[in-house]
PDB file of C-alpha atoms in Angstrom:
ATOM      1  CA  UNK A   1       0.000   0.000   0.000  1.00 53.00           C
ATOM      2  CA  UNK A   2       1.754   3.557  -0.657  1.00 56.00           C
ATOM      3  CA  UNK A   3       1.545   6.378   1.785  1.00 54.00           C
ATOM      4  CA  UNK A   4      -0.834   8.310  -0.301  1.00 53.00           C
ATOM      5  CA  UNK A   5      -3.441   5.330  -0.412  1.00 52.00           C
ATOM      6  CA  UNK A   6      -2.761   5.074   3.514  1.00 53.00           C
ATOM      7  CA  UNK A   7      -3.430   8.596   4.000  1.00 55.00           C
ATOM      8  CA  UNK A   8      -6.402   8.517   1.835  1.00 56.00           C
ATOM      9  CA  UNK A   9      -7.826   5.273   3.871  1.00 54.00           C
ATOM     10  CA  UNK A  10      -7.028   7.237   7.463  1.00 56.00           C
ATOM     11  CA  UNK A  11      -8.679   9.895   6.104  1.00 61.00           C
ATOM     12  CA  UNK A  12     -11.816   7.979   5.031  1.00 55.00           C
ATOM     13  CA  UNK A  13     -11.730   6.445   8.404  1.00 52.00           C
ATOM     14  CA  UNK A  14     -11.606   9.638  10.265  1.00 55.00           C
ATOM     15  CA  UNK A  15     -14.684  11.261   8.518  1.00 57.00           C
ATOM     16  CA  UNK A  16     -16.350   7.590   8.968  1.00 60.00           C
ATOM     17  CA  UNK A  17     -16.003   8.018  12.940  1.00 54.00           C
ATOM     18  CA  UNK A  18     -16.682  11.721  13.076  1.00 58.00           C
ATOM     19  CA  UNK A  19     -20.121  10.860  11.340  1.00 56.00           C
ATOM     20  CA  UNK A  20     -20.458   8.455  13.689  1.00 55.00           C
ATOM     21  CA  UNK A  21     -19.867  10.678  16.387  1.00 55.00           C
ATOM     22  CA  UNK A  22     -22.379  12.972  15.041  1.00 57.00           C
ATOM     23  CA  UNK A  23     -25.462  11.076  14.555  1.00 63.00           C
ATOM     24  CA  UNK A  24     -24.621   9.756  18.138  1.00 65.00           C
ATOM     25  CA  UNK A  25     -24.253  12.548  19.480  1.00 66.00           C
ATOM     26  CA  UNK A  26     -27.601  13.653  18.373  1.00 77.00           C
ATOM     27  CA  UNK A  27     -29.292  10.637  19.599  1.00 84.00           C
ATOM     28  CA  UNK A  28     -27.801  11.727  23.354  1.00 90.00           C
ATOM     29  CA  UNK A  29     -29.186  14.999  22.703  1.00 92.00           C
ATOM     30  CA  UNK A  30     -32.383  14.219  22.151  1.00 92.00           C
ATOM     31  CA  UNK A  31     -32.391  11.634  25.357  1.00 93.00           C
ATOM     32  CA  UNK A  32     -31.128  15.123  27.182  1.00 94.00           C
ATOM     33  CA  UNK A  33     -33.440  17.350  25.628  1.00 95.00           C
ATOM     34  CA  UNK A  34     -36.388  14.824  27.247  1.00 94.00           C
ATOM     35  CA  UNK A  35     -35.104  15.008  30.994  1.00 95.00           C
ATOM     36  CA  UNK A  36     -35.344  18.668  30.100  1.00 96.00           C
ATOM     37  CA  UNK A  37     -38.554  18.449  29.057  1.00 95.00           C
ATOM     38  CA  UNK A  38     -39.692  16.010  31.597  1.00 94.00           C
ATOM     39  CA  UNK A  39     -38.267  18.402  34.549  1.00 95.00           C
ATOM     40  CA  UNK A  40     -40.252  21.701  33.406  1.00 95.00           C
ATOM     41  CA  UNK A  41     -43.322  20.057  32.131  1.00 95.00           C
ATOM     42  CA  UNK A  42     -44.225  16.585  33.174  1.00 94.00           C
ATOM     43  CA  UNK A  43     -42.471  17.006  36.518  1.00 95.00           C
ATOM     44  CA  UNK A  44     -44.364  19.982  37.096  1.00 94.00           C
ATOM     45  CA  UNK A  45     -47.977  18.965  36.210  1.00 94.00           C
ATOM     46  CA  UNK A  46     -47.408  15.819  38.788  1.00 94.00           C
ATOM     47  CA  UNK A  47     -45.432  17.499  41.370  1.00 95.00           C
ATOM     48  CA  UNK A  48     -47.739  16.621  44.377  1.00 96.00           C
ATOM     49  CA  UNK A  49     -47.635  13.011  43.328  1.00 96.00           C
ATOM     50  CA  UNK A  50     -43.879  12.975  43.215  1.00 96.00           C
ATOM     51  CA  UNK A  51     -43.809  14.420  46.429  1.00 97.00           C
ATOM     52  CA  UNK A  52     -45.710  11.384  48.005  1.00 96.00           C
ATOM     53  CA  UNK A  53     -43.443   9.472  46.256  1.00 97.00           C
ATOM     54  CA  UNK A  54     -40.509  10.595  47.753  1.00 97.00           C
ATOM     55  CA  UNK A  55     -41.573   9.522  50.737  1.00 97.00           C
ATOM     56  CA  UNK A  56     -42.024   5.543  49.834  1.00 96.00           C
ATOM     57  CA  UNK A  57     -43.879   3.307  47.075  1.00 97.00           C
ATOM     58  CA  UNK A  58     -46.980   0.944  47.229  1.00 96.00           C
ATOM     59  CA  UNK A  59     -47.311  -0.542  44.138  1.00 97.00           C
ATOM     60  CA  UNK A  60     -50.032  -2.396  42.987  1.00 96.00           C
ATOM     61  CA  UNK A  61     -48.501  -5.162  40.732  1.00 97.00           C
ATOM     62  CA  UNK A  62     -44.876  -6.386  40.294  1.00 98.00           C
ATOM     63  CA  UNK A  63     -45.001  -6.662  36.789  1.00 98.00           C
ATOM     64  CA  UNK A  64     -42.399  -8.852  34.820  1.00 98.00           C
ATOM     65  CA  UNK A  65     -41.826  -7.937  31.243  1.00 98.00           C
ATOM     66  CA  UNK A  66     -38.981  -8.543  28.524  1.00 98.00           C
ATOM     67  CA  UNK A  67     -36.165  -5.847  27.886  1.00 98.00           C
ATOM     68  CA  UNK A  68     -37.328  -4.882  24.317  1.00 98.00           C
ATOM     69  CA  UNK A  69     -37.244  -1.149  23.693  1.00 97.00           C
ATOM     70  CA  UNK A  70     -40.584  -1.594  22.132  1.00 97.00           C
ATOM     71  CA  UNK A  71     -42.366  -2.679  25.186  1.00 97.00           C
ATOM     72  CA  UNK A  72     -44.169   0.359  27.654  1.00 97.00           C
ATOM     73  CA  UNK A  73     -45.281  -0.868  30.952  1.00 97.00           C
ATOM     74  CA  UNK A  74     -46.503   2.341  32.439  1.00 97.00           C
ATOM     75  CA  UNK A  75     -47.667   3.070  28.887  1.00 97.00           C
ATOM     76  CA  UNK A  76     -49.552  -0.327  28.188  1.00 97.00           C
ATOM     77  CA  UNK A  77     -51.359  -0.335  31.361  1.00 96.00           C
ATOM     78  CA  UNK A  78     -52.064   4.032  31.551  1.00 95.00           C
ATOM     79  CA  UNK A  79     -50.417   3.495  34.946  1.00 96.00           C
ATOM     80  CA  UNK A  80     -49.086   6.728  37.044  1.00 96.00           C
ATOM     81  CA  UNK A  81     -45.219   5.763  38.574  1.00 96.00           C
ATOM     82  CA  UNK A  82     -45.675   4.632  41.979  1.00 97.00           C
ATOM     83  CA  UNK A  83     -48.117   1.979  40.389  1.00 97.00           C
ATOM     84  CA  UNK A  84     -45.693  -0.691  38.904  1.00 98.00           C
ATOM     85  CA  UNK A  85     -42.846  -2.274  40.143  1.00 98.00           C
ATOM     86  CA  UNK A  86     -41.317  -3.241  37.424  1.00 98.00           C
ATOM     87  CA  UNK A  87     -39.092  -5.896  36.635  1.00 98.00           C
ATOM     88  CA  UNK A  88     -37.379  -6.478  33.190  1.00 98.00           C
ATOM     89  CA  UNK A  89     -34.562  -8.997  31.551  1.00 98.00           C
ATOM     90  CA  UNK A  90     -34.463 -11.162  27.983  1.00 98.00           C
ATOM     91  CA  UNK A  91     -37.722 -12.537  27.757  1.00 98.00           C
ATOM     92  CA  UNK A  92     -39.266 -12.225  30.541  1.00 98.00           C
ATOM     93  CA  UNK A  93     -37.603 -15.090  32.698  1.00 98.00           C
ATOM     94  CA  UNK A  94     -38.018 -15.934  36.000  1.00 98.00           C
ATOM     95  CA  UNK A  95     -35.575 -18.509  37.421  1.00 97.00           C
ATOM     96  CA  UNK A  96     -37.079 -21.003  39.680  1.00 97.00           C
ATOM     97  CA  UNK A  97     -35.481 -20.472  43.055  1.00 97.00           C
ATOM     98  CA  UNK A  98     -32.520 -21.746  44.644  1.00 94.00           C
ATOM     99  CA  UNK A  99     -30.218 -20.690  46.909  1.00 90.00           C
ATOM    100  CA  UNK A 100     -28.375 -18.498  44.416  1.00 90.00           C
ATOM    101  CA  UNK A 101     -28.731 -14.673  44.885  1.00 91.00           C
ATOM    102  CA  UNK A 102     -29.332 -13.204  41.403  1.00 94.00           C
ATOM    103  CA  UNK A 103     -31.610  -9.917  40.361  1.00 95.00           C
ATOM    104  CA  UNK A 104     -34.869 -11.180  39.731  1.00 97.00           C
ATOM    105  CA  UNK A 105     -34.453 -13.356  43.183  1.00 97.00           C
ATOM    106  CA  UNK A 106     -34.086 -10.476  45.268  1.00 97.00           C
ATOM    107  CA  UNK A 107     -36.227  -8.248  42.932  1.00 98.00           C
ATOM    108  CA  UNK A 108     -39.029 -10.630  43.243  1.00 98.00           C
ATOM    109  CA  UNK A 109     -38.654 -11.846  47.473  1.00 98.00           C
ATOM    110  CA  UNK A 110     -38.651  -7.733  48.222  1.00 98.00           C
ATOM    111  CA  UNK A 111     -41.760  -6.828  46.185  1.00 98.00           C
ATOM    112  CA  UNK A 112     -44.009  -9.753  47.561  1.00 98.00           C
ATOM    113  CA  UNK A 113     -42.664  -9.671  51.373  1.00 98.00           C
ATOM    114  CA  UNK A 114     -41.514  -6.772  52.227  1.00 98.00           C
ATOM    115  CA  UNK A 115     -43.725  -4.040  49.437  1.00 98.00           C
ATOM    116  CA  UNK A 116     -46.689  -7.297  49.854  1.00 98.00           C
ATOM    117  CA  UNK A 117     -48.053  -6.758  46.164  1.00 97.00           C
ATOM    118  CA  UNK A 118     -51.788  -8.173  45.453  1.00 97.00           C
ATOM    119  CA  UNK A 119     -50.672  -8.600  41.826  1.00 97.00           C
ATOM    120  CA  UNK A 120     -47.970 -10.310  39.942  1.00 98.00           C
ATOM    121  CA  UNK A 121     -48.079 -10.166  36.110  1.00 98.00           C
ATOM    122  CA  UNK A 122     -45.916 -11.894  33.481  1.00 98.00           C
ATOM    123  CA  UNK A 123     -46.065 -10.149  30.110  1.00 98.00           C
ATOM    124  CA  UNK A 124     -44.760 -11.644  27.134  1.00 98.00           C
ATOM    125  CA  UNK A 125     -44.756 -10.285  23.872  1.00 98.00           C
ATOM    126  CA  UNK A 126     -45.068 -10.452  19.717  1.00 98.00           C
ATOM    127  CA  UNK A 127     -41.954 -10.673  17.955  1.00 97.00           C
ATOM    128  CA  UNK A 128     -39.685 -11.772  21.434  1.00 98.00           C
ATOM    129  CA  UNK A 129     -35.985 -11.869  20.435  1.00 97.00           C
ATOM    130  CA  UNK A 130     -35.097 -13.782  23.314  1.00 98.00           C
ATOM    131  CA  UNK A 131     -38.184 -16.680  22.173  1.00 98.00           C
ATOM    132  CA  UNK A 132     -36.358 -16.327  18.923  1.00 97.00           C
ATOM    133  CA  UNK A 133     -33.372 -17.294  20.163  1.00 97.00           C
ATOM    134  CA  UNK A 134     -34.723 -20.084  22.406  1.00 97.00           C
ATOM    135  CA  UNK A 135     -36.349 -21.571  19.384  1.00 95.00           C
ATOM    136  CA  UNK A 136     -32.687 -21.895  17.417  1.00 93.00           C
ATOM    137  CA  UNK A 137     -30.214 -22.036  19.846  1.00 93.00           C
ATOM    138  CA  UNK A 138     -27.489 -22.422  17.877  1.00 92.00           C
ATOM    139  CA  UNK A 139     -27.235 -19.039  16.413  1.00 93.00           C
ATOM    140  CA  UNK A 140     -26.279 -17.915  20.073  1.00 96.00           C
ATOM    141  CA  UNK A 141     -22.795 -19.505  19.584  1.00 94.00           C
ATOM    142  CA  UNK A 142     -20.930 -16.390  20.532  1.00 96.00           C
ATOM    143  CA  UNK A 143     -23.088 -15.205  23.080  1.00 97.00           C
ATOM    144  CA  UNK A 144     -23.187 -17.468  26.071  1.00 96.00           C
ATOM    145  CA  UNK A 145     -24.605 -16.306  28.371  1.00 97.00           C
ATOM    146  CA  UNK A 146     -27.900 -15.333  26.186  1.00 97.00           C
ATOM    147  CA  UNK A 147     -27.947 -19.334  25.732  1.00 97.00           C
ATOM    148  CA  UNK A 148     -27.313 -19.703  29.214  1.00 97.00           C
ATOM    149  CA  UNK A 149     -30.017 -17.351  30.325  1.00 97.00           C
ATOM    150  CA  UNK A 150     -32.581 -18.875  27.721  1.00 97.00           C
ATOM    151  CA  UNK A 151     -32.302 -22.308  29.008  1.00 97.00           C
ATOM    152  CA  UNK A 152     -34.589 -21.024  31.769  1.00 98.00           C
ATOM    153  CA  UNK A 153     -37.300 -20.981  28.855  1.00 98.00           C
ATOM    154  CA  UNK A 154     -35.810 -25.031  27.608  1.00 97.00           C
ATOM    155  CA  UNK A 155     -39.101 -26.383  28.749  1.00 98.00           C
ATOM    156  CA  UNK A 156     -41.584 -24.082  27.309  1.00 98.00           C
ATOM    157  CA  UNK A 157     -39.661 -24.654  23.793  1.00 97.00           C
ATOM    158  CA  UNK A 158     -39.725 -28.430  23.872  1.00 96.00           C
ATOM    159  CA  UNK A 159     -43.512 -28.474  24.902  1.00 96.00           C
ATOM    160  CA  UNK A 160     -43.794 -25.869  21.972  1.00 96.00           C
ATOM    161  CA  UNK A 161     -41.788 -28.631  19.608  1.00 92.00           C
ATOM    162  CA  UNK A 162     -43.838 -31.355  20.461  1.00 93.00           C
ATOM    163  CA  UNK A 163     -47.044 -30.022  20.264  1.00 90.00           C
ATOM    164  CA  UNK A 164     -45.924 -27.717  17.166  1.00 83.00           C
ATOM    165  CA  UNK A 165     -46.111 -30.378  14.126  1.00 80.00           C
ATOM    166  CA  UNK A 166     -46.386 -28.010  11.116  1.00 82.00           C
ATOM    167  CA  UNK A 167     -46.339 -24.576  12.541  1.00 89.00           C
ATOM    168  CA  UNK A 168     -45.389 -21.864  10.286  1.00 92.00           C
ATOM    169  CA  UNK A 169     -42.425 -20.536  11.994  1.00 92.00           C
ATOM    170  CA  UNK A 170     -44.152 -17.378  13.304  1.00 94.00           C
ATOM    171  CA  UNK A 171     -47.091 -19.511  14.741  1.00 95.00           C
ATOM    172  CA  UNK A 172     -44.642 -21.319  16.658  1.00 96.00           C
ATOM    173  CA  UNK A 173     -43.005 -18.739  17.923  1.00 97.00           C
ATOM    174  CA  UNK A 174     -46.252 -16.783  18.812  1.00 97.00           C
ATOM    175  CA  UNK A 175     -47.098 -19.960  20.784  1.00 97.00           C
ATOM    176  CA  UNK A 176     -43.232 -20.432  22.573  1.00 98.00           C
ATOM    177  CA  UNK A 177     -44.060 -16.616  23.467  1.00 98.00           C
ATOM    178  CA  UNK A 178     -47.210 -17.708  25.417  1.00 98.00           C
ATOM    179  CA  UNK A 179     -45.779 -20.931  26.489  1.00 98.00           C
ATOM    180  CA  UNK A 180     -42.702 -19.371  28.226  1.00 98.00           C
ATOM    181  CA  UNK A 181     -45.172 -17.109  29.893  1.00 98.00           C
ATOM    182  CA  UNK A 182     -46.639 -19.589  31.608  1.00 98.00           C
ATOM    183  CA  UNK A 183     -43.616 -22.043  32.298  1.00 98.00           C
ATOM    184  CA  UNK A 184     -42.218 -18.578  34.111  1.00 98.00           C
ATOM    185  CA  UNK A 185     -45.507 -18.772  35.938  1.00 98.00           C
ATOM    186  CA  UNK A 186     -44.774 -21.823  37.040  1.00 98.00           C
ATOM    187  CA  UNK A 187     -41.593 -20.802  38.611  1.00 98.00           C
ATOM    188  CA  UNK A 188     -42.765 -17.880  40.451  1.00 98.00           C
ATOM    189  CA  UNK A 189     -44.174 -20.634  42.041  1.00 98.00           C
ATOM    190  CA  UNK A 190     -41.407 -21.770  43.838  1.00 98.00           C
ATOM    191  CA  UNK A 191     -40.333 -18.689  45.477  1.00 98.00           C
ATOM    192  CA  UNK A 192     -41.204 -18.745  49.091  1.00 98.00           C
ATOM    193  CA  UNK A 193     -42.725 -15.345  49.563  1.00 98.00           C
ATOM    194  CA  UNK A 194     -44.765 -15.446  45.922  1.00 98.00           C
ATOM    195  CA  UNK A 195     -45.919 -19.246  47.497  1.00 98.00           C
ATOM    196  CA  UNK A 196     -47.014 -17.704  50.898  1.00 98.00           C
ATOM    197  CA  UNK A 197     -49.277 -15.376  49.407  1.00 98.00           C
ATOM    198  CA  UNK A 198     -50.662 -17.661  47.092  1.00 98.00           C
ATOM    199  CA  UNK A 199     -51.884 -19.551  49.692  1.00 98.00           C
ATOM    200  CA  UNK A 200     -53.388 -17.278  51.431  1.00 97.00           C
ATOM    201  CA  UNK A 201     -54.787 -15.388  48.328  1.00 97.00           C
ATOM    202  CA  UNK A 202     -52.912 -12.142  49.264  1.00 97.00           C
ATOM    203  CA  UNK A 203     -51.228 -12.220  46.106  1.00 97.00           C
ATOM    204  CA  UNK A 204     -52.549 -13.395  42.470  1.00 96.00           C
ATOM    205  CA  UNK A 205     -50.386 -14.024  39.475  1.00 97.00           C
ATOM    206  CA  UNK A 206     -51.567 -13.170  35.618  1.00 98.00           C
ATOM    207  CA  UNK A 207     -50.038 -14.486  32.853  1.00 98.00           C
ATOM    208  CA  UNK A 208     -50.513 -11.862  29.571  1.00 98.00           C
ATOM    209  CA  UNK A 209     -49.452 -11.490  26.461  1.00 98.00           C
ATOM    210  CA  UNK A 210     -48.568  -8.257  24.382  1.00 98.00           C
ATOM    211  CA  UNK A 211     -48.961  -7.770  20.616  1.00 98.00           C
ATOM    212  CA  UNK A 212     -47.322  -4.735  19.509  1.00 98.00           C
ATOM    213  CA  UNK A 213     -48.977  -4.612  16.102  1.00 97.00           C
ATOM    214  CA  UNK A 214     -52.231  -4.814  16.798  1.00 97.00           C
ATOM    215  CA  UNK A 215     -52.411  -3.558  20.530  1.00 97.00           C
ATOM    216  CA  UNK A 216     -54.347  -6.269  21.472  1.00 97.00           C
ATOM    217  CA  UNK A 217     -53.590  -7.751  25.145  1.00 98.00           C
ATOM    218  CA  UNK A 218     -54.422 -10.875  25.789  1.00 98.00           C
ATOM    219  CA  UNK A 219     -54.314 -12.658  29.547  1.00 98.00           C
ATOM    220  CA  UNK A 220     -54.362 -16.511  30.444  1.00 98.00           C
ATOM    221  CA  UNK A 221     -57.975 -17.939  31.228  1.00 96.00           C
ATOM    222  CA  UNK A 222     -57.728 -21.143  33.577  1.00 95.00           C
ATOM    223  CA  UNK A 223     -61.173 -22.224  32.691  1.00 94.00           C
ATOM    224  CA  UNK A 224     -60.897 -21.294  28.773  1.00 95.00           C
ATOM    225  CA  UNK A 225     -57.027 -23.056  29.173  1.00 96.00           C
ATOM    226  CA  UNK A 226     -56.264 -20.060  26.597  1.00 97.00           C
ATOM    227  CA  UNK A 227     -55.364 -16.575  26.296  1.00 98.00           C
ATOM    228  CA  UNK A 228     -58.167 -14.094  25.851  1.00 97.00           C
ATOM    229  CA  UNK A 229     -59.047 -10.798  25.288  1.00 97.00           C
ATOM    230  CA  UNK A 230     -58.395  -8.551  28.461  1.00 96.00           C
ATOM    231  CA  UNK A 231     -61.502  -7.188  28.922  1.00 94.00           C
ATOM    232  CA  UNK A 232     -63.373 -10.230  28.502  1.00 94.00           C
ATOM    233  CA  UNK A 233     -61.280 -11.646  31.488  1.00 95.00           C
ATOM    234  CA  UNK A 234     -61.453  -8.990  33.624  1.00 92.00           C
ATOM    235  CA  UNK A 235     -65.174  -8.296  32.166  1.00 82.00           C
ATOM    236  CA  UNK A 236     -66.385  -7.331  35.974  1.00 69.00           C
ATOM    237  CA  UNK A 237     -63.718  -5.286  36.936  1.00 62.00           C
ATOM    238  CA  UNK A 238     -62.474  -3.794  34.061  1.00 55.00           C
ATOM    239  CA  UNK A 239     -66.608  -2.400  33.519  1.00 49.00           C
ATOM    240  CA  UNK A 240     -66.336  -1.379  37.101  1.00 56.00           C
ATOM    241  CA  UNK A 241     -63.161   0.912  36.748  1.00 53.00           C
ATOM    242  CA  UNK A 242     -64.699   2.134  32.890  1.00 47.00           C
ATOM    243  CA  UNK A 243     -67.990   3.052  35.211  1.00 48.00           C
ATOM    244  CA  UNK A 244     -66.273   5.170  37.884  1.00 55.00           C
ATOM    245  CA  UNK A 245     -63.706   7.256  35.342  1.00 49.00           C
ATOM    246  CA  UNK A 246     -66.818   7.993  33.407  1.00 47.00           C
ATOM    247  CA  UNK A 247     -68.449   9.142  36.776  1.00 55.00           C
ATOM    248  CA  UNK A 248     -65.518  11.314  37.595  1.00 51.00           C
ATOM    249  CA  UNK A 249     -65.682  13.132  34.373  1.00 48.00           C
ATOM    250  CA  UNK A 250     -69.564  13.440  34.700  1.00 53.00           C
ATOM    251  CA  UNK A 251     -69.111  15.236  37.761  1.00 57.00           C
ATOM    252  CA  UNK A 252     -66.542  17.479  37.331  1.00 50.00           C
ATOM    253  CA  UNK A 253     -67.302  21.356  36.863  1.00 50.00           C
TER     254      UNK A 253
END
């Protein structure tokens, strides 16, 4: 190579990484711009309700979701922070428990015993990486421990192969997605606090999934042994809260 093609390839690289820079740069900016934003403006119009906030938290639900950018608890459920305690990793795993400290062990034993949450919800959703990954395993070669992480999910993707026979690929994914969300059900199970409230009925676990497309939210029916519509499992309830926002707007001035 002579020195002028060297120069000419340094010089390529340069304006290759300053462009780089740039765009990054701009992405920061805009993540700045909405703290900004969020300080004189959203911060403001809630400032009472931060201010009971900074004295402690009651949540209503611990709610266990997947990582991906695309998913919104606070957003998905019109929830106010304070609401959710929210827990999030790769698909929406839950390790059974063991002795082993990890994250979603302690996460999970402070949220039922010590904040004592009625609710626990496991939300999977459409188009999971993670599930995509559990399905084909072998494209996680160089990243470890993704495979090792997934293999919490091993025995919602064999029920998924057995049952599967010939699935389109994105029906059997769509059904590992719903499948893991009820294996990780299953091992919520096992932690001692989570099983102490079930017992007593303190504490009730929901099993939903999420499709981003559509919006549609669908939650596990024990008696229909399928996932269905929201509102039509929470029919009661969900007419009940409908009713009193509607009477709160009736009666405003």
């Amino acid at each position: 190579m002579t020195a002028a093609a060297s120069a000419g390839g340094g010089r390529a690289m340069a304006k290759q990484a300053k462009t780089t820079a740039g765009r990054t740069g701009r992405r920061m900016d805009k993540i700045a711009a909405g703290v900004v934003k969020f300080q004189r403006e959203a911060f403001a119009e809630r400032r009472d309700l931060f201010g009971r906030l900074a004295e402690g938290q009651s949540p209503e639900a611990l709610f266990i979701t997947c990582s991906d950018s695309r998913i919104d608890p606070n957003l998905l459920t019109q929830t106010e922070p304070g609401e959710l305690f929210i827990c999030r990793n790769a698909g929406n795993i839950v390790p059974p428990h063991t002795n082993h400290t990890g994250a979603m062990t302690a996460s999970i034993e402070y949220a039922v015993g010590v904040l004592k949450v009625p609710h626990i919800i496991v939300c999977g959703h459409s188009g999971c990486g993670a599930m995509k990954g559990a399905l084909n395993p072998e494209g996680l070669d160089d990243f470890p421990h993704v495979r090792e992480w997934l293999s919490f999910a091993r025995a919602a993707t064999l029920i998924v192969k057995e049952r599967s026979g010939k699935l389109s690929e994105p029906a059997r994914l769509d059904a590992l997605i719903k499948e893991n969300v009820l294996l990780q059900i299953a091992h919520l199970r096992t932690h001692p606090h989570v099983a102490m409230r079930l017992s007593t009925g303190a504490t009730q676990i929901h099993g939903w999934y999420y499709d981003i497309r559509s919006g549609e939210v669908l939650a596990f029916d024990e008696t229909a042994n399928d996932f269905i519509p929201v509102a039509e499992h929470y029919h009661a309830p969900v007419g009940a809260v409908i009713h009193a926002k509607k009477e709160r707007r009736r009666r405003r001035p």
